[in-house]
């Protein structure tokens, strides 16, 4: 649907300031290519559908070194991080520590071979089913083919206002 209404463009920096107010869960997205594990930190992870086929999406900047690797490998694993994984999140968000990212924690392959973090809140192993290009990013859609749900306390690591954080309290509200 096309509208003939003109709007002023929002400055990207202003948009980013607003989006920093949206708290998001922290995930490490991993993949495997030629036997070599790759990964990065992401906060743009969303469930798309549960039925008939469980599907997730991950938004990835094309400048991220892992972008083309995911496209080439055809799979990725979304590892939801808990509060104790703060240092791991920092390592996966820094290019300087790329060489040691997989050396400090235990990882195991799921169905696609992509590394799943042992002890993550959940690990969703996905086969890449589609890619949509939007400006500087790609939206990777993946069908979930395997999942690891360890029995760990539910204390997610979050990202808000440009820094990693933790939930300090939980509101008493009915489940969604």
PDB file of N, CA and C in Angstrom, residues 105-159:
ATOM      1  N   UNK A 105      34.612 -21.560  27.532  1.00  0.00           N
ATOM      2  CA  UNK A 105      33.387 -22.241  27.956  1.00  0.00           C
ATOM      3  C   UNK A 105      33.253 -23.566  27.211  1.00  0.00           C
ATOM      4  N   UNK A 106      32.361 -24.394  27.702  1.00  0.00           N
ATOM      5  CA  UNK A 106      32.132 -25.685  27.055  1.00  0.00           C
ATOM      6  C   UNK A 106      31.067 -25.536  25.971  1.00  0.00           C
ATOM      7  N   UNK A 107      31.358 -26.084  24.809  1.00  0.00           N
ATOM      8  CA  UNK A 107      30.469 -26.042  23.656  1.00  0.00           C
ATOM      9  C   UNK A 107      30.245 -27.458  23.160  1.00  0.00           C
ATOM     10  N   UNK A 108      29.084 -27.703  22.587  1.00  0.00           N
ATOM     11  CA  UNK A 108      28.844 -29.001  21.951  1.00  0.00           C
ATOM     12  C   UNK A 108      27.988 -28.776  20.711  1.00  0.00           C
ATOM     13  N   UNK A 109      28.225 -29.568  19.679  1.00  0.00           N
ATOM     14  CA  UNK A 109      27.432 -29.397  18.462  1.00  0.00           C
ATOM     15  C   UNK A 109      26.030 -29.977  18.647  1.00  0.00           C
ATOM     16  N   UNK A 110      25.066 -29.318  18.026  1.00  0.00           N
ATOM     17  CA  UNK A 110      23.723 -29.880  17.942  1.00  0.00           C
ATOM     18  C   UNK A 110      23.570 -30.458  16.531  1.00  0.00           C
ATOM     19  N   UNK A 111      22.372 -30.596  16.028  1.00  0.00           N
ATOM     20  CA  UNK A 111      22.128 -31.294  14.758  1.00  0.00           C
ATOM     21  C   UNK A 111      22.883 -30.736  13.561  1.00  0.00           C
ATOM     22  N   UNK A 112      22.980 -29.413  13.442  1.00  0.00           N
ATOM     23  CA  UNK A 112      23.646 -28.821  12.271  1.00  0.00           C
ATOM     24  C   UNK A 112      25.166 -28.796  12.416  1.00  0.00           C
ATOM     25  N   UNK A 113      25.661 -29.032  13.621  1.00  0.00           N
ATOM     26  CA  UNK A 113      27.089 -28.933  13.883  1.00  0.00           C
ATOM     27  C   UNK A 113      27.492 -27.591  14.454  1.00  0.00           C
ATOM     28  N   UNK A 114      26.581 -26.596  14.426  1.00  0.00           N
ATOM     29  CA  UNK A 114      26.889 -25.287  14.996  1.00  0.00           C
ATOM     30  C   UNK A 114      27.073 -25.422  16.501  1.00  0.00           C
ATOM     31  N   UNK A 115      28.033 -24.708  17.087  1.00  0.00           N
ATOM     32  CA  UNK A 115      28.298 -24.837  18.524  1.00  0.00           C
ATOM     33  C   UNK A 115      27.154 -24.313  19.395  1.00  0.00           C
ATOM     34  N   UNK A 116      26.761 -25.139  20.358  1.00  0.00           N
ATOM     35  CA  UNK A 116      25.771 -24.755  21.361  1.00  0.00           C
ATOM     36  C   UNK A 116      26.493 -24.609  22.691  1.00  0.00           C
ATOM     37  N   UNK A 117      26.239 -23.517  23.388  1.00  0.00           N
ATOM     38  CA  UNK A 117      26.867 -23.251  24.670  1.00  0.00           C
ATOM     39  C   UNK A 117      26.250 -24.138  25.741  1.00  0.00           C
ATOM     40  N   UNK A 118      27.056 -24.960  26.365  1.00  0.00           N
ATOM     41  CA  UNK A 118      26.580 -25.795  27.467  1.00  0.00           C
ATOM     42  C   UNK A 118      26.252 -24.859  28.633  1.00  0.00           C
ATOM     43  N   UNK A 119      25.036 -24.918  29.123  1.00  0.00           N
ATOM     44  CA  UNK A 119      24.618 -24.061  30.217  1.00  0.00           C
ATOM     45  C   UNK A 119      23.904 -22.793  29.783  1.00  0.00           C
ATOM     46  N   UNK A 120      23.734 -22.588  28.471  1.00  0.00           N
ATOM     47  CA  UNK A 120      22.958 -21.434  28.007  1.00  0.00           C
ATOM     48  C   UNK A 120      21.521 -21.604  28.489  1.00  0.00           C
ATOM     49  N   UNK A 121      20.782 -20.507  28.581  1.00  0.00           N
ATOM     50  CA  UNK A 121      19.369 -20.606  28.963  1.00  0.00           C
ATOM     51  C   UNK A 121      18.620 -21.486  27.976  1.00  0.00           C
ATOM     52  N   UNK A 122      18.959 -21.355  26.712  1.00  0.00           N
ATOM     53  CA  UNK A 122      18.437 -22.199  25.639  1.00  0.00           C
ATOM     54  C   UNK A 122      19.359 -22.038  24.445  1.00  0.00           C
ATOM     55  N   UNK A 123      19.464 -23.087  23.657  1.00  0.00           N
ATOM     56  CA  UNK A 123      20.211 -23.036  22.400  1.00  0.00           C
ATOM     57  C   UNK A 123      19.296 -23.550  21.302  1.00  0.00           C
ATOM     58  N   UNK A 124      19.069 -22.709  20.295  1.00  0.00           N
ATOM     59  CA  UNK A 124      18.202 -23.054  19.172  1.00  0.00           C
ATOM     60  C   UNK A 124      19.072 -23.283  17.943  1.00  0.00           C
ATOM     61  N   UNK A 125      19.124 -24.513  17.475  1.00  0.00           N
ATOM     62  CA  UNK A 125      19.921 -24.882  16.316  1.00  0.00           C
ATOM     63  C   UNK A 125      19.043 -24.736  15.077  1.00  0.00           C
ATOM     64  N   UNK A 126      19.483 -23.913  14.123  1.00  0.00           N
ATOM     65  CA  UNK A 126      18.637 -23.544  12.991  1.00  0.00           C
ATOM     66  C   UNK A 126      19.292 -23.834  11.648  1.00  0.00           C
ATOM     67  N   UNK A 127      18.454 -24.226  10.702  1.00  0.00           N
ATOM     68  CA  UNK A 127      18.852 -24.322   9.308  1.00  0.00           C
ATOM     69  C   UNK A 127      18.378 -23.036   8.638  1.00  0.00           C
ATOM     70  N   UNK A 128      19.277 -22.383   7.940  1.00  0.00           N
ATOM     71  CA  UNK A 128      18.955 -21.129   7.264  1.00  0.00           C
ATOM     72  C   UNK A 128      17.950 -21.402   6.149  1.00  0.00           C
ATOM     73  N   UNK A 129      16.802 -20.722   6.209  1.00  0.00           N
ATOM     74  CA  UNK A 129      15.768 -20.942   5.201  1.00  0.00           C
ATOM     75  C   UNK A 129      15.549 -19.739   4.296  1.00  0.00           C
ATOM     76  N   UNK A 130      15.930 -18.560   4.747  1.00  0.00           N
ATOM     77  CA  UNK A 130      15.737 -17.374   3.917  1.00  0.00           C
ATOM     78  C   UNK A 130      16.620 -16.246   4.436  1.00  0.00           C
ATOM     79  N   UNK A 131      16.912 -15.306   3.549  1.00  0.00           N
ATOM     80  CA  UNK A 131      17.688 -14.123   3.907  1.00  0.00           C
ATOM     81  C   UNK A 131      17.058 -12.935   3.217  1.00  0.00           C
ATOM     82  N   UNK A 132      16.792 -11.892   3.996  1.00  0.00           N
ATOM     83  CA  UNK A 132      16.208 -10.670   3.468  1.00  0.00           C
ATOM     84  C   UNK A 132      17.201  -9.543   3.718  1.00  0.00           C
ATOM     85  N   UNK A 133      17.553  -8.800   2.682  1.00  0.00           N
ATOM     86  CA  UNK A 133      18.472  -7.672   2.817  1.00  0.00           C
ATOM     87  C   UNK A 133      17.683  -6.409   3.118  1.00  0.00           C
ATOM     88  N   UNK A 134      18.084  -5.709   4.170  1.00  0.00           N
ATOM     89  CA  UNK A 134      17.476  -4.434   4.537  1.00  0.00           C
ATOM     90  C   UNK A 134      18.616  -3.472   4.890  1.00  0.00           C
ATOM     91  N   UNK A 135      18.896  -2.559   3.980  1.00  0.00           N
ATOM     92  CA  UNK A 135      19.946  -1.555   4.155  1.00  0.00           C
ATOM     93  C   UNK A 135      21.276  -2.213   4.525  1.00  0.00           C
ATOM     94  N   UNK A 136      21.814  -1.947   5.709  1.00  0.00           N
ATOM     95  CA  UNK A 136      23.139  -2.449   6.102  1.00  0.00           C
ATOM     96  C   UNK A 136      23.093  -3.848   6.704  1.00  0.00           C
ATOM     97  N   UNK A 137      21.902  -4.422   6.841  1.00  0.00           N
ATOM     98  CA  UNK A 137      21.752  -5.698   7.538  1.00  0.00           C
ATOM     99  C   UNK A 137      21.093  -6.763   6.666  1.00  0.00           C
ATOM    100  N   UNK A 138      21.267  -7.994   7.107  1.00  0.00           N
ATOM    101  CA  UNK A 138      20.508  -9.118   6.559  1.00  0.00           C
ATOM    102  C   UNK A 138      19.671  -9.688   7.686  1.00  0.00           C
ATOM    103  N   UNK A 139      18.461 -10.064   7.360  1.00  0.00           N
ATOM    104  CA  UNK A 139      17.603 -10.777   8.300  1.00  0.00           C
ATOM    105  C   UNK A 139      17.690 -12.241   7.897  1.00  0.00           C
ATOM    106  N   UNK A 140      18.309 -13.039   8.752  1.00  0.00           N
ATOM    107  CA  UNK A 140      18.423 -14.467   8.506  1.00  0.00           C
ATOM    108  C   UNK A 140      17.254 -15.165   9.191  1.00  0.00           C
ATOM    109  N   UNK A 141      16.475 -15.920   8.429  1.00  0.00           N
ATOM    110  CA  UNK A 141      15.384 -16.716   8.967  1.00  0.00           C
ATOM    111  C   UNK A 141      15.850 -18.159   9.040  1.00  0.00           C
ATOM    112  N   UNK A 142      15.622 -18.786  10.185  1.00  0.00           N
ATOM    113  CA  UNK A 142      16.059 -20.158  10.362  1.00  0.00           C
ATOM    114  C   UNK A 142      14.985 -21.038  10.947  1.00  0.00           C
ATOM    115  N   UNK A 143      14.851 -22.236  10.396  1.00  0.00           N
ATOM    116  CA  UNK A 143      13.961 -23.241  10.949  1.00  0.00           C
ATOM    117  C   UNK A 143      14.698 -23.944  12.084  1.00  0.00           C
ATOM    118  N   UNK A 144      14.080 -23.996  13.247  1.00  0.00           N
ATOM    119  CA  UNK A 144      14.700 -24.639  14.416  1.00  0.00           C
ATOM    120  C   UNK A 144      14.598 -26.158  14.228  1.00  0.00           C
ATOM    121  N   UNK A 145      15.768 -26.813  14.179  1.00  0.00           N
ATOM    122  CA  UNK A 145      15.806 -28.265  13.977  1.00  0.00           C
ATOM    123  C   UNK A 145      16.233 -29.010  15.235  1.00  0.00           C
ATOM    124  N   UNK A 146      16.742 -28.273  16.226  1.00  0.00           N
ATOM    125  CA  UNK A 146      17.167 -28.894  17.487  1.00  0.00           C
ATOM    126  C   UNK A 146      17.168 -27.802  18.547  1.00  0.00           C
ATOM    127  N   UNK A 147      17.015 -28.217  19.790  1.00  0.00           N
ATOM    128  CA  UNK A 147      17.006 -27.255  20.890  1.00  0.00           C
ATOM    129  C   UNK A 147      17.584 -27.908  22.133  1.00  0.00           C
ATOM    130  N   UNK A 148      18.368 -27.145  22.868  1.00  0.00           N
ATOM    131  CA  UNK A 148      18.883 -27.585  24.169  1.00  0.00           C
ATOM    132  C   UNK A 148      18.263 -26.677  25.220  1.00  0.00           C
ATOM    133  N   UNK A 149      17.608 -27.284  26.205  1.00  0.00           N
ATOM    134  CA  UNK A 149      16.957 -26.542  27.288  1.00  0.00           C
ATOM    135  C   UNK A 149      17.449 -27.072  28.631  1.00  0.00           C
ATOM    136  N   UNK A 150      18.633 -26.664  29.056  1.00  0.00           N
ATOM    137  CA  UNK A 150      19.146 -27.147  30.333  1.00  0.00           C
ATOM    138  C   UNK A 150      18.300 -26.640  31.501  1.00  0.00           C
ATOM    139  N   UNK A 151      18.348 -27.342  32.571  1.00  0.00           N
ATOM    140  CA  UNK A 151      17.634 -26.930  33.777  1.00  0.00           C
ATOM    141  C   UNK A 151      18.543 -25.976  34.557  1.00  0.00           C
ATOM    142  N   UNK A 152      18.525 -24.719  34.147  1.00  0.00           N
ATOM    143  CA  UNK A 152      19.331 -23.690  34.805  1.00  0.00           C
ATOM    144  C   UNK A 152      18.393 -22.595  35.303  1.00  0.00           C
ATOM    145  N   UNK A 153      18.789 -21.882  36.337  1.00  0.00           N
ATOM    146  CA  UNK A 153      17.960 -20.757  36.792  1.00  0.00           C
ATOM    147  C   UNK A 153      17.788 -19.741  35.672  1.00  0.00           C
ATOM    148  N   UNK A 154      16.616 -19.173  35.589  1.00  0.00           N
ATOM    149  CA  UNK A 154      16.294 -18.241  34.524  1.00  0.00           C
ATOM    150  C   UNK A 154      16.653 -16.815  34.926  1.00  0.00           C
ATOM    151  N   UNK A 155      17.931 -16.468  34.686  1.00  0.00           N
ATOM    152  CA  UNK A 155      18.430 -15.127  34.971  1.00  0.00           C
ATOM    153  C   UNK A 155      19.118 -14.609  33.712  1.00  0.00           C
ATOM    154  N   UNK A 156      18.324 -14.076  32.759  1.00  0.00           N
ATOM    155  CA  UNK A 156      18.897 -13.677  31.479  1.00  0.00           C
ATOM    156  C   UNK A 156      19.812 -12.462  31.570  1.00  0.00           C
ATOM    157  N   UNK A 157      20.833 -12.480  30.740  1.00  0.00           N
ATOM    158  CA  UNK A 157      21.688 -11.318  30.547  1.00  0.00           C
ATOM    159  C   UNK A 157      20.958 -10.412  29.560  1.00  0.00           C
ATOM    160  N   UNK A 158      20.891  -9.123  29.850  1.00  0.00           N
ATOM    161  CA  UNK A 158      20.212  -8.200  28.954  1.00  0.00           C
ATOM    162  C   UNK A 158      21.157  -7.085  28.525  1.00  0.00           C
ATOM    163  N   UNK A 159      20.730  -6.359  27.511  1.00  0.00           N
ATOM    164  CA  UNK A 159      21.502  -5.245  26.986  1.00  0.00           C
ATOM    165  C   UNK A 159      20.571  -4.049  26.876  1.00  0.00           C
TER     166      UNK A 159
END
